[in-house]
mmCIF file with all atom_site columns, C-alpha atoms and ligand atoms in Angstrom:
data_model
loop_
_atom_site.group_PDB
_atom_site.id
_atom_site.type_symbol
_atom_site.label_atom_id
_atom_site.label_alt_id
_atom_site.label_comp_id
_atom_site.label_asym_id
_atom_site.label_entity_id
_atom_site.label_seq_id
_atom_site.pdbx_PDB_ins_code
_atom_site.Cartn_x
_atom_site.Cartn_y
_atom_site.Cartn_z
_atom_site.occupancy
_atom_site.B_iso_or_equiv
_atom_site.pdbx_formal_charge
_atom_site.auth_seq_id
_atom_site.auth_comp_id
_atom_site.auth_asym_id
_atom_site.auth_atom_id
_atom_site.pdbx_PDB_model_num
ATOM   1   C  CA  . MET U 1 1   ? 0.000  0.000  0.000   1.00 73.00 ? 1   MET U CA  1
ATOM   2   C  CA  . ARG U 1 2   ? 1.214  3.506  -0.732  1.00 92.00 ? 2   ARG U CA  1
ATOM   3   C  CA  . LEU U 1 3   ? 1.732  6.116  1.943   1.00 96.00 ? 3   LEU U CA  1
ATOM   4   C  CA  . LEU U 1 4   ? -0.964 8.427  0.555   1.00 97.00 ? 4   LEU U CA  1
ATOM   5   C  CA  . GLU U 1 5   ? -3.432 5.543  0.645   1.00 97.00 ? 5   GLU U CA  1
ATOM   6   C  CA  . VAL U 1 6   ? -2.554 4.815  4.276   1.00 98.00 ? 6   VAL U CA  1
ATOM   7   C  CA  . LEU U 1 7   ? -3.062 8.451  5.263   1.00 98.00 ? 7   LEU U CA  1
ATOM   8   C  CA  . ALA U 1 8   ? -6.346 8.616  3.347   1.00 98.00 ? 8   ALA U CA  1
ATOM   9   C  CA  . LYS U 1 9   ? -7.564 5.394  4.962   1.00 97.00 ? 9   LYS U CA  1
ATOM   10  C  CA  . HIS U 1 10  ? -7.060 6.948  8.408   1.00 98.00 ? 10  HIS U CA  1
ATOM   11  C  CA  . ASP U 1 11  ? -8.230 10.405 7.309   1.00 98.00 ? 11  ASP U CA  1
ATOM   12  C  CA  . VAL U 1 12  ? -4.949 11.901 8.509   1.00 98.00 ? 12  VAL U CA  1
ATOM   13  C  CA  . HIS U 1 13  ? -3.144 14.834 6.945   1.00 98.00 ? 13  HIS U CA  1
ATOM   14  C  CA  . ALA U 1 14  ? 0.616  15.146 7.188   1.00 98.00 ? 14  ALA U CA  1
ATOM   15  C  CA  . THR U 1 15  ? 3.290  17.697 6.379   1.00 98.00 ? 15  THR U CA  1
ATOM   16  C  CA  . PHE U 1 16  ? 5.704  16.706 3.613   1.00 98.00 ? 16  PHE U CA  1
ATOM   17  C  CA  . PHE U 1 17  ? 9.053  18.453 3.345   1.00 98.00 ? 17  PHE U CA  1
ATOM   18  C  CA  . LEU U 1 18  ? 10.095 18.025 -0.263  1.00 98.00 ? 18  LEU U CA  1
ATOM   19  C  CA  . ILE U 1 19  ? 13.498 18.262 -1.936  1.00 98.00 ? 19  ILE U CA  1
ATOM   20  C  CA  . GLY U 1 20  ? 13.300 20.756 -4.801  1.00 98.00 ? 20  GLY U CA  1
ATOM   21  C  CA  . ARG U 1 21  ? 15.209 18.815 -7.425  1.00 98.00 ? 21  ARG U CA  1
ATOM   22  C  CA  . TYR U 1 22  ? 12.931 15.799 -6.979  1.00 97.00 ? 22  TYR U CA  1
ATOM   23  C  CA  . VAL U 1 23  ? 9.873  18.030 -7.135  1.00 98.00 ? 23  VAL U CA  1
ATOM   24  C  CA  . SER U 1 24  ? 11.142 19.280 -10.513 1.00 98.00 ? 24  SER U CA  1
ATOM   25  C  CA  . GLN U 1 25  ? 11.691 15.714 -11.686 1.00 97.00 ? 25  GLN U CA  1
ATOM   26  C  CA  . ARG U 1 26  ? 8.311  14.411 -10.502 1.00 97.00 ? 26  ARG U CA  1
ATOM   27  C  CA  . PRO U 1 27  ? 5.999  17.410 -10.033 1.00 98.00 ? 27  PRO U CA  1
ATOM   28  C  CA  . GLU U 1 28  ? 2.935  15.170 -10.308 1.00 98.00 ? 28  GLU U CA  1
ATOM   29  C  CA  . ILE U 1 29  ? 3.854  13.570 -6.958  1.00 97.00 ? 29  ILE U CA  1
ATOM   30  C  CA  . ALA U 1 30  ? 3.894  16.964 -5.246  1.00 98.00 ? 30  ALA U CA  1
ATOM   31  C  CA  . ARG U 1 31  ? 0.550  17.791 -6.865  1.00 98.00 ? 31  ARG U CA  1
ATOM   32  C  CA  . GLU U 1 32  ? -0.949 14.505 -5.717  1.00 98.00 ? 32  GLU U CA  1
ATOM   33  C  CA  . ILE U 1 33  ? 0.199  15.207 -2.139  1.00 98.00 ? 33  ILE U CA  1
ATOM   34  C  CA  . VAL U 1 34  ? -1.394 18.657 -2.171  1.00 98.00 ? 34  VAL U CA  1
ATOM   35  C  CA  . GLN U 1 35  ? -4.585 17.472 -3.833  1.00 98.00 ? 35  GLN U CA  1
ATOM   36  C  CA  . ALA U 1 36  ? -4.966 14.893 -1.049  1.00 98.00 ? 36  ALA U CA  1
ATOM   37  C  CA  . GLY U 1 37  ? -5.039 17.746 1.455   1.00 98.00 ? 37  GLY U CA  1
ATOM   38  C  CA  . HIS U 1 38  ? -1.521 17.459 2.878   1.00 98.00 ? 38  HIS U CA  1
ATOM   39  C  CA  . ILE U 1 39  ? 0.855  20.343 3.507   1.00 98.00 ? 39  ILE U CA  1
ATOM   40  C  CA  . VAL U 1 40  ? 4.131  20.642 1.596   1.00 98.00 ? 40  VAL U CA  1
ATOM   41  C  CA  . GLY U 1 41  ? 7.176  22.539 2.806   1.00 98.00 ? 41  GLY U CA  1
ATOM   42  C  CA  . ASN U 1 42  ? 10.711 23.443 1.773   1.00 98.00 ? 42  ASN U CA  1
ATOM   43  C  CA  . HIS U 1 43  ? 13.535 20.907 2.286   1.00 98.00 ? 43  HIS U CA  1
ATOM   44  C  CA  . THR U 1 44  ? 16.092 22.732 0.077   1.00 98.00 ? 44  THR U CA  1
ATOM   45  C  CA  . LEU U 1 45  ? 17.005 22.089 -3.558  1.00 98.00 ? 45  LEU U CA  1
ATOM   46  C  CA  . THR U 1 46  ? 19.596 19.293 -3.156  1.00 98.00 ? 46  THR U CA  1
ATOM   47  C  CA  . HIS U 1 47  ? 19.590 18.450 0.573   1.00 97.00 ? 47  HIS U CA  1
ATOM   48  C  CA  . PRO U 1 48  ? 23.021 19.760 1.644   1.00 97.00 ? 48  PRO U CA  1
ATOM   49  C  CA  . LEU U 1 49  ? 24.114 20.221 5.245   1.00 97.00 ? 49  LEU U CA  1
ATOM   50  C  CA  . LEU U 1 50  ? 23.456 23.957 5.339   1.00 97.00 ? 50  LEU U CA  1
ATOM   51  C  CA  . THR U 1 51  ? 25.788 24.596 8.282   1.00 95.00 ? 51  THR U CA  1
ATOM   52  C  CA  . LEU U 1 52  ? 28.695 23.995 5.878   1.00 94.00 ? 52  LEU U CA  1
ATOM   53  C  CA  . LYS U 1 53  ? 27.403 26.305 3.146   1.00 97.00 ? 53  LYS U CA  1
ATOM   54  C  CA  . SER U 1 54  ? 27.923 29.996 2.406   1.00 97.00 ? 54  SER U CA  1
ATOM   55  C  CA  . GLU U 1 55  ? 25.103 32.439 2.974   1.00 97.00 ? 55  GLU U CA  1
ATOM   56  C  CA  . ALA U 1 56  ? 24.672 32.835 -0.784  1.00 98.00 ? 56  ALA U CA  1
ATOM   57  C  CA  . GLU U 1 57  ? 24.369 29.070 -1.213  1.00 98.00 ? 57  GLU U CA  1
ATOM   58  C  CA  . ILE U 1 58  ? 21.883 28.764 1.666   1.00 98.00 ? 58  ILE U CA  1
ATOM   59  C  CA  . ARG U 1 59  ? 19.745 31.436 0.028   1.00 98.00 ? 59  ARG U CA  1
ATOM   60  C  CA  . ARG U 1 60  ? 20.005 29.728 -3.371  1.00 98.00 ? 60  ARG U CA  1
ATOM   61  C  CA  . GLN U 1 61  ? 18.985 26.354 -1.883  1.00 98.00 ? 61  GLN U CA  1
ATOM   62  C  CA  . LEU U 1 62  ? 15.899 27.792 -0.231  1.00 98.00 ? 62  LEU U CA  1
ATOM   63  C  CA  . LEU U 1 63  ? 14.806 29.946 -3.162  1.00 98.00 ? 63  LEU U CA  1
ATOM   64  C  CA  . ALA U 1 64  ? 15.307 27.189 -5.730  1.00 98.00 ? 64  ALA U CA  1
ATOM   65  C  CA  . CYS U 1 65  ? 13.237 24.740 -3.683  1.00 98.00 ? 65  CYS U CA  1
ATOM   66  C  CA  . ARG U 1 66  ? 10.526 27.362 -3.273  1.00 98.00 ? 66  ARG U CA  1
ATOM   67  C  CA  . ALA U 1 67  ? 10.522 27.930 -7.054  1.00 98.00 ? 67  ALA U CA  1
ATOM   68  C  CA  . ALA U 1 68  ? 10.302 24.189 -7.754  1.00 98.00 ? 68  ALA U CA  1
ATOM   69  C  CA  . LEU U 1 69  ? 7.381  23.871 -5.344  1.00 98.00 ? 69  LEU U CA  1
ATOM   70  C  CA  . HIS U 1 70  ? 5.730  26.901 -6.854  1.00 98.00 ? 70  HIS U CA  1
ATOM   71  C  CA  . ASP U 1 71  ? 6.075  25.513 -10.376 1.00 98.00 ? 71  ASP U CA  1
ATOM   72  C  CA  . ALA U 1 72  ? 4.575  22.202 -9.246  1.00 98.00 ? 72  ALA U CA  1
ATOM   73  C  CA  . VAL U 1 73  ? 1.784  23.211 -6.881  1.00 98.00 ? 73  VAL U CA  1
ATOM   74  C  CA  . GLY U 1 74  ? 1.581  27.004 -6.814  1.00 98.00 ? 74  GLY U CA  1
ATOM   75  C  CA  . ASP U 1 75  ? 1.124  28.645 -3.439  1.00 97.00 ? 75  ASP U CA  1
ATOM   76  C  CA  . HIS U 1 76  ? 2.231  26.470 -0.551  1.00 98.00 ? 76  HIS U CA  1
ATOM   77  C  CA  . SER U 1 77  ? 3.197  26.699 3.120   1.00 98.00 ? 77  SER U CA  1
ATOM   78  C  CA  . ASN U 1 78  ? 6.147  28.797 4.285   1.00 98.00 ? 78  ASN U CA  1
ATOM   79  C  CA  . LEU U 1 79  ? 7.513  25.902 6.350   1.00 98.00 ? 79  LEU U CA  1
ATOM   80  C  CA  . PHE U 1 80  ? 11.147 24.862 6.057   1.00 98.00 ? 80  PHE U CA  1
ATOM   81  C  CA  . ARG U 1 81  ? 12.893 21.845 7.517   1.00 98.00 ? 81  ARG U CA  1
ATOM   82  C  CA  . PRO U 1 82  ? 16.710 21.940 7.429   1.00 97.00 ? 82  PRO U CA  1
ATOM   83  C  CA  . PRO U 1 83  ? 18.318 18.802 5.964   1.00 97.00 ? 83  PRO U CA  1
ATOM   84  C  CA  . PHE U 1 84  ? 19.782 16.615 8.736   1.00 94.00 ? 84  PHE U CA  1
ATOM   85  C  CA  . GLY U 1 85  ? 18.396 19.183 11.179  1.00 94.00 ? 85  GLY U CA  1
ATOM   86  C  CA  . GLY U 1 86  ? 21.538 21.222 10.438  1.00 94.00 ? 86  GLY U CA  1
ATOM   87  C  CA  . ARG U 1 87  ? 21.150 24.807 11.501  1.00 92.00 ? 87  ARG U CA  1
ATOM   88  C  CA  . ARG U 1 88  ? 23.083 27.705 12.919  1.00 93.00 ? 88  ARG U CA  1
ATOM   89  C  CA  . PRO U 1 89  ? 22.033 31.318 13.465  1.00 95.00 ? 89  PRO U CA  1
ATOM   90  C  CA  . ALA U 1 90  ? 22.788 32.261 9.849   1.00 96.00 ? 90  ALA U CA  1
ATOM   91  C  CA  . VAL U 1 91  ? 20.610 29.447 8.483   1.00 97.00 ? 91  VAL U CA  1
ATOM   92  C  CA  . LEU U 1 92  ? 17.663 30.490 10.638  1.00 97.00 ? 92  LEU U CA  1
ATOM   93  C  CA  . ARG U 1 93  ? 18.165 34.191 9.903   1.00 97.00 ? 93  ARG U CA  1
ATOM   94  C  CA  . ILE U 1 94  ? 18.284 33.682 6.127   1.00 98.00 ? 94  ILE U CA  1
ATOM   95  C  CA  . ALA U 1 95  ? 15.241 31.404 6.258   1.00 98.00 ? 95  ALA U CA  1
ATOM   96  C  CA  . ARG U 1 96  ? 13.292 34.050 8.162   1.00 97.00 ? 96  ARG U CA  1
ATOM   97  C  CA  . GLU U 1 97  ? 14.506 36.805 5.811   1.00 98.00 ? 97  GLU U CA  1
ATOM   98  C  CA  . LEU U 1 98  ? 12.949 34.774 3.002   1.00 98.00 ? 98  LEU U CA  1
ATOM   99  C  CA  . GLY U 1 99  ? 9.706  34.462 4.947   1.00 98.00 ? 99  GLY U CA  1
ATOM   100 C  CA  . LEU U 1 100 ? 10.276 30.812 5.844   1.00 98.00 ? 100 LEU U CA  1
ATOM   101 C  CA  . GLU U 1 101 ? 9.357  29.283 9.175   1.00 97.00 ? 101 GLU U CA  1
ATOM   102 C  CA  . PRO U 1 102 ? 11.931 26.697 10.360  1.00 96.00 ? 102 PRO U CA  1
ATOM   103 C  CA  . VAL U 1 103 ? 10.405 23.468 11.682  1.00 96.00 ? 103 VAL U CA  1
ATOM   104 C  CA  . MET U 1 104 ? 12.148 20.853 13.797  1.00 95.00 ? 104 MET U CA  1
ATOM   105 C  CA  . TRP U 1 105 ? 10.880 17.585 15.248  1.00 96.00 ? 105 TRP U CA  1
ATOM   106 C  CA  . ASN U 1 106 ? 11.123 15.793 18.559  1.00 96.00 ? 106 ASN U CA  1
ATOM   107 C  CA  . VAL U 1 107 ? 10.214 12.187 17.707  1.00 97.00 ? 107 VAL U CA  1
ATOM   108 C  CA  . THR U 1 108 ? 12.035 10.193 15.059  1.00 95.00 ? 108 THR U CA  1
ATOM   109 C  CA  . GLY U 1 109 ? 11.585 6.693  13.693  1.00 93.00 ? 109 GLY U CA  1
ATOM   110 C  CA  . TYR U 1 110 ? 15.253 6.470  12.604  1.00 93.00 ? 110 TYR U CA  1
ATOM   111 C  CA  . ASP U 1 111 ? 13.782 5.124  9.389   1.00 93.00 ? 111 ASP U CA  1
ATOM   112 C  CA  . TRP U 1 112 ? 16.277 6.627  6.936   1.00 89.00 ? 112 TRP U CA  1
ATOM   113 C  CA  . LYS U 1 113 ? 18.237 3.354  7.090   1.00 86.00 ? 113 LYS U CA  1
ATOM   114 C  CA  . ALA U 1 114 ? 15.025 1.417  6.398   1.00 86.00 ? 114 ALA U CA  1
ATOM   115 C  CA  . PRO U 1 115 ? 14.862 -0.857 9.450   1.00 92.00 ? 115 PRO U CA  1
ATOM   116 C  CA  . SER U 1 116 ? 11.842 -3.156 9.841   1.00 96.00 ? 116 SER U CA  1
ATOM   117 C  CA  . ALA U 1 117 ? 8.402  -1.651 10.445  1.00 97.00 ? 117 ALA U CA  1
ATOM   118 C  CA  . GLU U 1 118 ? 8.484  -3.177 13.920  1.00 97.00 ? 118 GLU U CA  1
ATOM   119 C  CA  . VAL U 1 119 ? 11.688 -1.345 14.834  1.00 97.00 ? 119 VAL U CA  1
ATOM   120 C  CA  . ILE U 1 120 ? 10.334 1.959  13.484  1.00 97.00 ? 120 ILE U CA  1
ATOM   121 C  CA  . GLU U 1 121 ? 7.120  1.545  15.481  1.00 97.00 ? 121 GLU U CA  1
ATOM   122 C  CA  . LYS U 1 122 ? 8.972  0.742  18.697  1.00 97.00 ? 122 LYS U CA  1
ATOM   123 C  CA  . LYS U 1 123 ? 11.303 3.710  18.363  1.00 97.00 ? 123 LYS U CA  1
ATOM   124 C  CA  . VAL U 1 124 ? 8.438  6.128  17.730  1.00 97.00 ? 124 VAL U CA  1
ATOM   125 C  CA  . ALA U 1 125 ? 6.214  4.662  20.438  1.00 96.00 ? 125 ALA U CA  1
ATOM   126 C  CA  . ARG U 1 126 ? 9.005  4.998  22.991  1.00 96.00 ? 126 ARG U CA  1
ATOM   127 C  CA  . GLN U 1 127 ? 9.153  8.764  22.358  1.00 97.00 ? 127 GLN U CA  1
ATOM   128 C  CA  . ILE U 1 128 ? 5.507  9.794  21.962  1.00 96.00 ? 128 ILE U CA  1
ATOM   129 C  CA  . ARG U 1 129 ? 4.191  11.891 24.831  1.00 94.00 ? 129 ARG U CA  1
ATOM   130 C  CA  . GLY U 1 130 ? 1.553  14.056 23.108  1.00 92.00 ? 130 GLY U CA  1
ATOM   131 C  CA  . GLY U 1 131 ? 2.141  17.330 21.287  1.00 94.00 ? 131 GLY U CA  1
ATOM   132 C  CA  . ASP U 1 132 ? 4.936  15.694 19.312  1.00 96.00 ? 132 ASP U CA  1
ATOM   133 C  CA  . VAL U 1 133 ? 6.276  16.340 15.845  1.00 97.00 ? 133 VAL U CA  1
ATOM   134 C  CA  . ILE U 1 134 ? 7.081  12.932 14.387  1.00 97.00 ? 134 ILE U CA  1
ATOM   135 C  CA  . LEU U 1 135 ? 9.757  12.641 11.708  1.00 97.00 ? 135 LEU U CA  1
ATOM   136 C  CA  . LEU U 1 136 ? 9.416  9.837  9.167   1.00 96.00 ? 136 LEU U CA  1
ATOM   137 C  CA  . HIS U 1 137 ? 10.720 9.498  5.615   1.00 95.00 ? 137 HIS U CA  1
ATOM   138 C  CA  . ASP U 1 138 ? 8.819  8.709  2.428   1.00 92.00 ? 138 ASP U CA  1
ATOM   139 C  CA  . GLY U 1 139 ? 11.906 9.013  0.232   1.00 91.00 ? 139 GLY U CA  1
ATOM   140 C  CA  . GLY U 1 140 ? 15.666 9.366  0.364   1.00 91.00 ? 140 GLY U CA  1
ATOM   141 C  CA  . HIS U 1 141 ? 17.871 12.364 -0.254  1.00 91.00 ? 141 HIS U CA  1
ATOM   142 C  CA  . LYS U 1 142 ? 20.388 10.543 -2.466  1.00 91.00 ? 142 LYS U CA  1
ATOM   143 C  CA  . ASN U 1 143 ? 17.927 9.565  -5.177  1.00 90.00 ? 143 ASN U CA  1
ATOM   144 C  CA  . LEU U 1 144 ? 14.280 9.124  -6.017  1.00 91.00 ? 144 LEU U CA  1
ATOM   145 C  CA  . GLY U 1 145 ? 12.540 5.826  -5.411  1.00 88.00 ? 145 GLY U CA  1
ATOM   146 C  CA  . ALA U 1 146 ? 13.990 4.764  -2.043  1.00 90.00 ? 146 ALA U CA  1
ATOM   147 C  CA  . ASP U 1 147 ? 12.172 1.727  -0.628  1.00 92.00 ? 147 ASP U CA  1
ATOM   148 C  CA  . ARG U 1 148 ? 10.031 3.054  2.222   1.00 94.00 ? 148 ARG U CA  1
ATOM   149 C  CA  . SER U 1 149 ? 7.632  0.132  2.469   1.00 95.00 ? 149 SER U CA  1
ATOM   150 C  CA  . GLN U 1 150 ? 8.574  -0.466 6.122   1.00 96.00 ? 150 GLN U CA  1
ATOM   151 C  CA  . THR U 1 151 ? 7.879  3.163  7.022   1.00 97.00 ? 151 THR U CA  1
ATOM   152 C  CA  . VAL U 1 152 ? 4.490  2.928  5.294   1.00 97.00 ? 152 VAL U CA  1
ATOM   153 C  CA  . ILE U 1 153 ? 3.578  -0.158 7.327   1.00 97.00 ? 153 ILE U CA  1
ATOM   154 C  CA  . ALA U 1 154 ? 4.807  1.469  10.543  1.00 97.00 ? 154 ALA U CA  1
ATOM   155 C  CA  . THR U 1 155 ? 2.809  4.634  9.784   1.00 98.00 ? 155 THR U CA  1
ATOM   156 C  CA  . ASP U 1 156 ? -0.350 2.573  9.284   1.00 98.00 ? 156 ASP U CA  1
ATOM   157 C  CA  . HIS U 1 157 ? 0.132  0.778  12.621  1.00 97.00 ? 157 HIS U CA  1
ATOM   158 C  CA  . LEU U 1 158 ? 1.125  3.890  14.582  1.00 98.00 ? 158 LEU U CA  1
ATOM   159 C  CA  . ILE U 1 159 ? -1.858 5.924  13.410  1.00 98.00 ? 159 ILE U CA  1
ATOM   160 C  CA  . ALA U 1 160 ? -4.269 3.089  14.216  1.00 98.00 ? 160 ALA U CA  1
ATOM   161 C  CA  . ARG U 1 161 ? -2.720 2.531  17.640  1.00 97.00 ? 161 ARG U CA  1
ATOM   162 C  CA  . TYR U 1 162 ? -2.654 6.182  18.728  1.00 97.00 ? 162 TYR U CA  1
ATOM   163 C  CA  . LYS U 1 163 ? -6.041 7.040  17.279  1.00 97.00 ? 163 LYS U CA  1
ATOM   164 C  CA  . GLU U 1 164 ? -7.413 4.238  19.417  1.00 96.00 ? 164 GLU U CA  1
ATOM   165 C  CA  . GLU U 1 165 ? -5.828 5.989  22.408  1.00 95.00 ? 165 GLU U CA  1
ATOM   166 C  CA  . ALA U 1 166 ? -7.687 9.168  21.339  1.00 94.00 ? 166 ALA U CA  1
ATOM   167 C  CA  . TYR U 1 167 ? -4.653 10.983 19.948  1.00 96.00 ? 167 TYR U CA  1
ATOM   168 C  CA  . GLU U 1 168 ? -5.264 13.247 16.999  1.00 96.00 ? 168 GLU U CA  1
ATOM   169 C  CA  . PHE U 1 169 ? -2.886 13.613 14.057  1.00 97.00 ? 169 PHE U CA  1
ATOM   170 C  CA  . VAL U 1 170 ? -2.608 17.109 12.594  1.00 97.00 ? 170 VAL U CA  1
ATOM   171 C  CA  . THR U 1 171 ? -0.439 19.051 10.169  1.00 97.00 ? 171 THR U CA  1
ATOM   172 C  CA  . ILE U 1 172 ? 2.212  21.483 11.343  1.00 97.00 ? 172 ILE U CA  1
ATOM   173 C  CA  . PRO U 1 173 ? 0.088  24.568 10.507  1.00 96.00 ? 173 PRO U CA  1
ATOM   174 C  CA  . GLU U 1 174 ? -2.835 23.042 12.443  1.00 96.00 ? 174 GLU U CA  1
ATOM   175 C  CA  . MET U 1 175 ? -0.524 22.287 15.331  1.00 94.00 ? 175 MET U CA  1
ATOM   176 C  CA  . MET U 1 176 ? 0.877  25.823 15.356  1.00 91.00 ? 176 MET U CA  1
ATOM   177 C  CA  . SER U 1 177 ? -2.598 27.332 15.398  1.00 90.00 ? 177 SER U CA  1
ATOM   178 C  CA  . LYS U 1 178 ? -3.713 25.306 18.411  1.00 74.00 ? 178 LYS U CA  1
ATOM   179 C  CA  . PRO U 1 179 ? -3.230 26.386 22.015  1.00 64.00 ? 179 PRO U CA  1
ATOM   180 C  CA  . ALA U 1 180 ? 0.098  25.394 23.544  1.00 56.00 ? 180 ALA U CA  1
ATOM   181 C  CA  . VAL U 1 181 ? -1.628 23.092 25.999  1.00 50.00 ? 181 VAL U CA  1
ATOM   182 C  CA  . SER U 1 182 ? -2.899 20.796 23.251  1.00 45.00 ? 182 SER U CA  1
ATOM   183 C  CA  . SER U 1 183 ? -1.397 17.348 23.362  1.00 50.00 ? 183 SER U CA  1
ATOM   184 C  CA  . GLN U 1 184 ? -1.646 16.023 19.878  1.00 56.00 ? 184 GLN U CA  1
ATOM   185 C  CA  . PRO U 1 185 ? 1.045  14.411 17.808  1.00 61.00 ? 185 PRO U CA  1
ATOM   186 C  CA  . SER U 1 186 ? 1.671  15.614 14.300  1.00 66.00 ? 186 SER U CA  1
ATOM   187 C  CA  . ALA U 1 187 ? 3.133  13.641 11.446  1.00 67.00 ? 187 ALA U CA  1
ATOM   188 C  CA  . VAL U 1 188 ? 6.064  15.142 9.569   1.00 66.00 ? 188 VAL U CA  1
ATOM   189 C  CA  . ARG U 1 189 ? 7.629  13.690 6.460   1.00 64.00 ? 189 ARG U CA  1
HETATM 190 ZN ZN1 . ZN  Y 2 .   ? 15.991 15.235 4.706   1.00 97.51 ? 223 ZN  Y ZN1 1
#
């Protein structure tokens, strides 16, 4: 089953941080994500570790990803997730100068190495407290077409399990617009 089908089955919307060069290569995927009601955000053009890049290159990475997203889906969120979580004051300042809102996460499935669905589920479940931003991956940064079947299975199980416990899954913009006392996890990809 595909990730979008799993999310639709559970009526859950997620936030997808997309790499610009892959959006340019497969714009129909970005459009399908948006048409399904999910949020897309900026994950740079080529996924470099921005802490090692010049200010000009940081700016170029963010603007080029924004342009790729704009070409594919038009207007979209102003959310930005730094590759590898790499940030320093200059990265955050430039992002904000460009009108981007940096987003981090606090729960991770360590799924970039594609462990089994069971391992991903256990790692996430160990960290969930409520009000979490969960990081999972539906692709890879080195090339298109990474096998994320285990993440898709884990996502299906985690949503079912936590919905049963009366958790709600929301997008990052929904989460940011709710009062700080809310205790709902949010799915990030
Ligand atoms: Zn990434």
